[in-house]
Amino acid sequence: MSGLGCTGPTSHVRHLASLWPGLNSRVLELLRTQNPMKYECAACGYVYDPEAGDPENGVEPGTPFENLPHGSVCPECGIGKDMFEPAG
Ligand SMILES: [Zn+2]
């Protein structure tokens, strides 16, 4: 009953979409509006992808940038997350 292995709300929605194909367009719209933003490091250009997370630094895939632990830093250059800017 641990949270390990949970792939997050996004994959859960996708699973629901596969169960009810008729809801696809609505679910896809939901996915688009809930899709977490990527953030780019202003110092070195590293891009944090919420879908991929940062497992090497203990960030599970599916973690939105806003939910990164306080004090998180860029894995490339070590600058604080407050220096990241929304990307694409
Ligand atoms: Zn950086």
mmCIF file of N, CA and C and ligand atoms in Angstrom:
data_model
loop_
_atom_site.group_PDB
_atom_site.id
_atom_site.type_symbol
_atom_site.label_atom_id
_atom_site.label_comp_id
_atom_site.label_asym_id
_atom_site.label_seq_id
_atom_site.Cartn_x
_atom_site.Cartn_y
_atom_site.Cartn_z
ATOM 1 N N MET A 1 0.830 -1.205 0.000
ATOM 2 C CA MET A 1 0.000 0.000 0.000
ATOM 3 C C MET A 1 0.861 1.249 0.000
ATOM 4 N N SER A 2 2.093 1.145 -0.491
ATOM 5 C CA SER A 2 2.913 2.350 -0.562
ATOM 6 C C SER A 2 2.636 3.062 -1.870
ATOM 7 N N GLY A 3 3.099 4.286 -1.972
ATOM 8 C CA GLY A 3 2.893 5.051 -3.195
ATOM 9 C C GLY A 3 3.880 4.659 -4.281
ATOM 10 N N LEU A 4 4.818 3.787 -3.969
ATOM 11 C CA LEU A 4 5.812 3.416 -4.968
ATOM 12 C C LEU A 4 5.141 2.713 -6.140
ATOM 13 N N GLY A 5 5.587 3.049 -7.328
ATOM 14 C CA GLY A 5 5.018 2.425 -8.509
ATOM 15 C C GLY A 5 3.826 3.171 -9.043
ATOM 16 N N CYS A 6 3.292 4.111 -8.258
ATOM 17 C CA CYS A 6 2.195 4.928 -8.762
ATOM 18 C C CYS A 6 2.737 5.857 -9.825
ATOM 19 N N THR A 7 2.079 5.874 -10.973
ATOM 20 C CA THR A 7 2.599 6.685 -12.069
ATOM 21 C C THR A 7 1.923 8.034 -12.132
ATOM 22 N N GLY A 8 1.100 8.353 -11.131
ATOM 23 C CA GLY A 8 0.559 9.700 -11.046
ATOM 24 C C GLY A 8 -0.791 9.853 -11.706
ATOM 25 N N PRO A 9 -1.409 11.003 -11.476
ATOM 26 C CA PRO A 9 -2.776 11.246 -11.937
ATOM 27 C C PRO A 9 -2.896 11.248 -13.442
ATOM 28 N N THR A 10 -1.849 11.639 -14.156
ATOM 29 C CA THR A 10 -1.940 11.721 -15.613
ATOM 30 C C THR A 10 -2.186 10.343 -16.213
ATOM 31 N N SER A 11 -1.394 9.352 -15.788
ATOM 32 C CA SER A 11 -1.566 8.019 -16.352
ATOM 33 C C SER A 11 -2.904 7.436 -15.908
ATOM 34 N N HIS A 12 -3.366 7.850 -14.740
ATOM 35 C CA HIS A 12 -4.665 7.389 -14.268
ATOM 36 C C HIS A 12 -5.769 7.874 -15.203
ATOM 37 N N VAL A 13 -5.672 9.127 -15.615
ATOM 38 C CA VAL A 13 -6.659 9.684 -16.541
ATOM 39 C C VAL A 13 -6.587 8.965 -17.878
ATOM 40 N N ARG A 14 -5.354 8.682 -18.327
ATOM 41 C CA ARG A 14 -5.200 7.961 -19.593
ATOM 42 C C ARG A 14 -5.856 6.593 -19.493
ATOM 43 N N HIS A 15 -5.705 5.954 -18.345
ATOM 44 C CA HIS A 15 -6.302 4.634 -18.147
ATOM 45 C C HIS A 15 -7.813 4.741 -18.251
ATOM 46 N N LEU A 16 -8.393 5.767 -17.626
ATOM 47 C CA LEU A 16 -9.834 5.975 -17.697
ATOM 48 C C LEU A 16 -10.259 6.188 -19.140
ATOM 49 N N ALA A 17 -9.451 6.929 -19.894
ATOM 50 C CA ALA A 17 -9.776 7.198 -21.293
ATOM 51 C C ALA A 17 -9.834 5.904 -22.085
ATOM 52 N N SER A 18 -8.954 4.954 -21.742
ATOM 53 C CA SER A 18 -8.948 3.693 -22.473
ATOM 54 C C SER A 18 -10.175 2.859 -22.108
ATOM 55 N N LEU A 19 -10.717 3.090 -20.922
ATOM 56 C CA LEU A 19 -11.910 2.340 -20.509
ATOM 57 C C LEU A 19 -13.175 2.892 -21.166
ATOM 58 N N TRP A 20 -13.217 4.214 -21.345
ATOM 59 C CA TRP A 20 -14.385 4.846 -21.946
ATOM 60 C C TRP A 20 -13.974 5.673 -23.162
ATOM 61 N N PRO A 21 -13.839 5.008 -24.311
ATOM 62 C CA PRO A 21 -13.363 5.722 -25.509
ATOM 63 C C PRO A 21 -14.229 6.933 -25.850
ATOM 64 N N GLY A 22 -15.506 6.870 -25.498
ATOM 65 C CA GLY A 22 -16.387 7.979 -25.818
ATOM 66 C C GLY A 22 -16.034 9.251 -25.081
ATOM 67 N N LEU A 23 -15.291 9.116 -24.001
ATOM 68 C CA LEU A 23 -14.921 10.288 -23.204
ATOM 69 C C LEU A 23 -13.596 10.886 -23.651
ATOM 70 N N ASN A 24 -13.002 10.276 -24.668
ATOM 71 C CA ASN A 24 -11.642 10.662 -25.040
ATOM 72 C C ASN A 24 -11.426 12.155 -25.213
ATOM 73 N N SER A 25 -12.310 12.803 -25.988
ATOM 74 C CA SER A 25 -12.048 14.211 -26.272
ATOM 75 C C SER A 25 -12.090 15.037 -24.993
ATOM 76 N N ARG A 26 -13.053 14.695 -24.122
ATOM 77 C CA ARG A 26 -13.139 15.438 -22.856
ATOM 78 C C ARG A 26 -11.918 15.181 -21.995
ATOM 79 N N VAL A 27 -11.499 13.908 -21.963
ATOM 80 C CA VAL A 27 -10.342 13.554 -21.128
ATOM 81 C C VAL A 27 -9.074 14.193 -21.673
ATOM 82 N N LEU A 28 -8.949 14.206 -23.003
ATOM 83 C CA LEU A 28 -7.758 14.818 -23.586
ATOM 84 C C LEU A 28 -7.716 16.303 -23.268
ATOM 85 N N GLU A 29 -8.896 16.928 -23.275
ATOM 86 C CA GLU A 29 -8.957 18.347 -22.926
ATOM 87 C C GLU A 29 -8.508 18.534 -21.480
ATOM 88 N N LEU A 30 -8.966 17.638 -20.621
ATOM 89 C CA LEU A 30 -8.586 17.672 -19.208
ATOM 90 C C LEU A 30 -7.076 17.503 -19.077
ATOM 91 N N LEU A 31 -6.533 16.532 -19.833
ATOM 92 C CA LEU A 31 -5.103 16.279 -19.789
ATOM 93 C C LEU A 31 -4.323 17.515 -20.180
ATOM 94 N N ARG A 32 -4.817 18.210 -21.229
ATOM 95 C CA ARG A 32 -4.099 19.368 -21.730
ATOM 96 C C ARG A 32 -4.069 20.469 -20.665
ATOM 97 N N THR A 33 -5.215 20.671 -20.009
ATOM 98 C CA THR A 33 -5.274 21.756 -19.039
ATOM 99 C C THR A 33 -4.508 21.405 -17.771
ATOM 100 N N GLN A 34 -4.371 20.098 -17.495
ATOM 101 C CA GLN A 34 -3.683 19.702 -16.272
ATOM 102 C C GLN A 34 -2.232 19.330 -16.510
ATOM 103 N N ASN A 35 -1.819 19.337 -17.789
ATOM 104 C CA ASN A 35 -0.466 18.929 -18.102
ATOM 105 C C ASN A 35 0.537 19.833 -17.395
ATOM 106 N N PRO A 36 1.394 19.284 -16.551
ATOM 107 C CA PRO A 36 2.358 20.119 -15.826
ATOM 108 C C PRO A 36 3.342 20.774 -16.794
ATOM 109 N N MET A 37 3.710 21.990 -16.481
ATOM 110 C CA MET A 37 4.631 22.749 -17.320
ATOM 111 C C MET A 37 6.060 22.257 -17.142
ATOM 112 N N LYS A 38 6.813 22.340 -18.257
ATOM 113 C CA LYS A 38 8.253 22.150 -18.145
ATOM 114 C C LYS A 38 8.879 23.459 -17.683
ATOM 115 N N TYR A 39 9.975 23.352 -16.986
ATOM 116 C CA TYR A 39 10.679 24.559 -16.528
ATOM 117 C C TYR A 39 12.142 24.479 -16.953
ATOM 118 N N GLU A 40 12.653 25.629 -17.381
ATOM 119 C CA GLU A 40 14.021 25.673 -17.876
ATOM 120 C C GLU A 40 14.908 26.481 -16.940
ATOM 121 N N CYS A 41 16.105 25.953 -16.690
ATOM 122 C CA CYS A 41 17.071 26.664 -15.855
ATOM 123 C C CYS A 41 17.578 27.895 -16.594
ATOM 124 N N ALA A 42 17.436 29.063 -15.960
ATOM 125 C CA ALA A 42 17.852 30.302 -16.620
ATOM 126 C C ALA A 42 19.361 30.389 -16.734
ATOM 127 N N ALA A 43 20.061 29.616 -15.935
ATOM 128 C CA ALA A 43 21.522 29.711 -15.931
ATOM 129 C C ALA A 43 22.180 28.807 -16.967
ATOM 130 N N CYS A 44 21.697 27.553 -17.089
ATOM 131 C CA CYS A 44 22.416 26.609 -17.955
ATOM 132 C C CYS A 44 21.533 25.996 -19.038
ATOM 133 N N GLY A 45 20.229 26.223 -18.963
ATOM 134 C CA GLY A 45 19.357 25.715 -20.018
ATOM 135 C C GLY A 45 18.818 24.319 -19.763
ATOM 136 N N TYR A 46 19.164 23.728 -18.627
ATOM 137 C CA TYR A 46 18.591 22.430 -18.281
ATOM 138 C C TYR A 46 17.075 22.546 -18.193
ATOM 139 N N VAL A 47 16.358 21.572 -18.760
ATOM 140 C CA VAL A 47 14.902 21.604 -18.728
ATOM 141 C C VAL A 47 14.387 20.512 -17.801
ATOM 142 N N TYR A 48 13.595 20.916 -16.814
ATOM 143 C CA TYR A 48 12.941 19.932 -15.948
ATOM 144 C C TYR A 48 11.640 19.490 -16.604
ATOM 145 N N ASP A 49 11.520 18.192 -16.862
ATOM 146 C CA ASP A 49 10.320 17.626 -17.473
ATOM 147 C C ASP A 49 9.527 16.896 -16.389
ATOM 148 N N PRO A 50 8.342 17.438 -16.015
ATOM 149 C CA PRO A 50 7.570 16.844 -14.917
ATOM 150 C C PRO A 50 7.217 15.377 -15.172
ATOM 151 N N GLU A 51 7.012 15.013 -16.446
ATOM 152 C CA GLU A 51 6.648 13.627 -16.740
ATOM 153 C C GLU A 51 7.800 12.681 -16.451
ATOM 154 N N ALA A 52 9.019 13.160 -16.664
ATOM 155 C CA ALA A 52 10.198 12.326 -16.441
ATOM 156 C C ALA A 52 10.681 12.429 -15.000
ATOM 157 N N GLY A 53 10.411 13.587 -14.364
ATOM 158 C CA GLY A 53 10.922 13.791 -13.023
ATOM 159 C C GLY A 53 12.444 13.858 -13.031
ATOM 160 N N ASP A 54 13.037 13.532 -11.911
ATOM 161 C CA ASP A 54 14.492 13.541 -11.797
ATOM 162 C C ASP A 54 14.889 12.432 -10.829
ATOM 163 N N PRO A 55 14.683 11.169 -11.268
ATOM 164 C CA PRO A 55 14.868 10.013 -10.369
ATOM 165 C C PRO A 55 16.239 9.978 -9.717
ATOM 166 N N GLU A 56 17.271 10.443 -10.414
ATOM 167 C CA GLU A 56 18.619 10.419 -9.847
ATOM 168 C C GLU A 56 18.699 11.274 -8.588
ATOM 169 N N ASN A 57 17.805 12.276 -8.502
ATOM 170 C CA ASN A 57 17.808 13.159 -7.341
ATOM 171 C C ASN A 57 16.585 12.952 -6.461
ATOM 172 N N GLY A 58 15.945 11.787 -6.617
ATOM 173 C CA GLY A 58 14.849 11.430 -5.735
ATOM 174 C C GLY A 58 13.520 12.064 -6.096
ATOM 175 N N VAL A 59 13.402 12.590 -7.325
ATOM 176 C CA VAL A 59 12.136 13.181 -7.757
ATOM 177 C C VAL A 59 11.414 12.174 -8.647
ATOM 178 N N GLU A 60 10.269 11.700 -8.206
ATOM 179 C CA GLU A 60 9.535 10.693 -8.950
ATOM 180 C C GLU A 60 8.975 11.260 -10.242
ATOM 181 N N PRO A 61 8.939 10.442 -11.303
ATOM 182 C CA PRO A 61 8.276 10.878 -12.535
ATOM 183 C C PRO A 61 6.841 11.303 -12.250
ATOM 184 N N GLY A 62 6.390 12.374 -12.888
ATOM 185 C CA GLY A 62 5.042 12.874 -12.667
ATOM 186 C C GLY A 62 4.966 13.964 -11.615
ATOM 187 N N THR A 63 6.112 14.400 -11.096
ATOM 188 C CA THR A 63 6.130 15.456 -10.085
ATOM 189 C C THR A 63 6.149 16.827 -10.755
ATOM 190 N N PRO A 64 5.083 17.626 -10.558
ATOM 191 C CA PRO A 64 5.090 18.976 -11.133
ATOM 192 C C PRO A 64 6.213 19.805 -10.527
ATOM 193 N N PHE A 65 6.710 20.757 -11.323
ATOM 194 C CA PHE A 65 7.807 21.603 -10.843
ATOM 195 C C PHE A 65 7.457 22.256 -9.515
ATOM 196 N N GLU A 66 6.200 22.687 -9.389
ATOM 197 C CA GLU A 66 5.774 23.391 -8.171
ATOM 198 C C GLU A 66 5.889 22.484 -6.940
ATOM 199 N N ASN A 67 5.856 21.170 -7.176
ATOM 200 C CA ASN A 67 5.885 20.230 -6.052
ATOM 201 C C ASN A 67 7.288 19.754 -5.704
ATOM 202 N N LEU A 68 8.288 20.282 -6.397
ATOM 203 C CA LEU A 68 9.654 19.900 -6.044
ATOM 204 C C LEU A 68 9.933 20.340 -4.613
ATOM 205 N N PRO A 69 10.720 19.546 -3.889
ATOM 206 C CA PRO A 69 11.001 19.881 -2.488
ATOM 207 C C PRO A 69 11.633 21.261 -2.366
ATOM 208 N N HIS A 70 11.305 21.935 -1.282
ATOM 209 C CA HIS A 70 11.907 23.244 -1.020
ATOM 210 C C HIS A 70 13.421 23.092 -0.967
ATOM 211 N N GLY A 71 14.115 23.982 -1.661
ATOM 212 C CA GLY A 71 15.569 23.910 -1.664
ATOM 213 C C GLY A 71 16.122 23.072 -2.802
ATOM 214 N N SER A 72 15.230 22.589 -3.705
ATOM 215 C CA SER A 72 15.716 21.837 -4.856
ATOM 216 C C SER A 72 16.610 22.721 -5.721
ATOM 217 N N VAL A 73 17.595 22.096 -6.337
ATOM 218 C CA VAL A 73 18.504 22.848 -7.198
ATOM 219 C C VAL A 73 18.604 22.183 -8.561
ATOM 220 N N CYS A 74 19.096 22.951 -9.533
ATOM 221 C CA CYS A 74 19.329 22.423 -10.873
ATOM 222 C C CYS A 74 20.379 21.317 -10.797
ATOM 223 N N PRO A 75 20.073 20.116 -11.337
ATOM 224 C CA PRO A 75 21.042 19.014 -11.272
ATOM 225 C C PRO A 75 22.264 19.263 -12.147
ATOM 226 N N GLU A 76 22.169 20.206 -13.071
ATOM 227 C CA GLU A 76 23.295 20.480 -13.967
ATOM 228 C C GLU A 76 24.257 21.509 -13.381
ATOM 229 N N CYS A 77 23.708 22.617 -12.866
ATOM 230 C CA CYS A 77 24.589 23.702 -12.432
ATOM 231 C C CYS A 77 24.416 24.055 -10.956
ATOM 232 N N GLY A 78 23.385 23.495 -10.305
ATOM 233 C CA GLY A 78 23.264 23.673 -8.869
ATOM 234 C C GLY A 78 22.561 24.960 -8.429
ATOM 235 N N ILE A 79 22.013 25.689 -9.391
ATOM 236 C CA ILE A 79 21.329 26.927 -9.022
ATOM 237 C C ILE A 79 19.948 26.592 -8.445
ATOM 238 N N GLY A 80 19.393 27.477 -7.622
ATOM 239 C CA GLY A 80 18.113 27.218 -6.970
ATOM 240 C C GLY A 80 16.953 27.188 -7.940
ATOM 241 N N LYS A 81 15.866 26.483 -7.545
ATOM 242 C CA LYS A 81 14.734 26.328 -8.457
ATOM 243 C C LYS A 81 14.000 27.642 -8.713
ATOM 244 N N ASP A 82 14.247 28.654 -7.885
ATOM 245 C CA ASP A 82 13.606 29.941 -8.125
ATOM 246 C C ASP A 82 14.188 30.640 -9.351
ATOM 247 N N MET A 83 15.288 30.082 -9.883
ATOM 248 C CA MET A 83 15.878 30.646 -11.101
ATOM 249 C C MET A 83 15.343 29.968 -12.356
ATOM 250 N N PHE A 84 14.443 29.013 -12.175
ATOM 251 C CA PHE A 84 13.861 28.328 -13.331
ATOM 252 C C PHE A 84 12.711 29.155 -13.899
ATOM 253 N N GLU A 85 12.537 29.045 -15.226
ATOM 254 C CA GLU A 85 11.466 29.764 -15.900
ATOM 255 C C GLU A 85 10.607 28.758 -16.669
ATOM 256 N N PRO A 86 9.293 29.026 -16.779
ATOM 257 C CA PRO A 86 8.425 28.140 -17.560
ATOM 258 C C PRO A 86 8.952 27.996 -18.984
ATOM 259 N N ALA A 87 8.915 26.778 -19.509
ATOM 260 C CA ALA A 87 9.417 26.524 -20.861
ATOM 261 C C ALA A 87 8.365 25.784 -21.668
ATOM 262 N N GLY A 88 8.316 26.092 -22.951
ATOM 263 C CA GLY A 88 7.485 25.413 -23.943
ATOM 264 C C GLY A 88 6.199 24.918 -23.408
HETATM 265 ZN ZN ZN B 1 21.121 24.885 -14.372
#
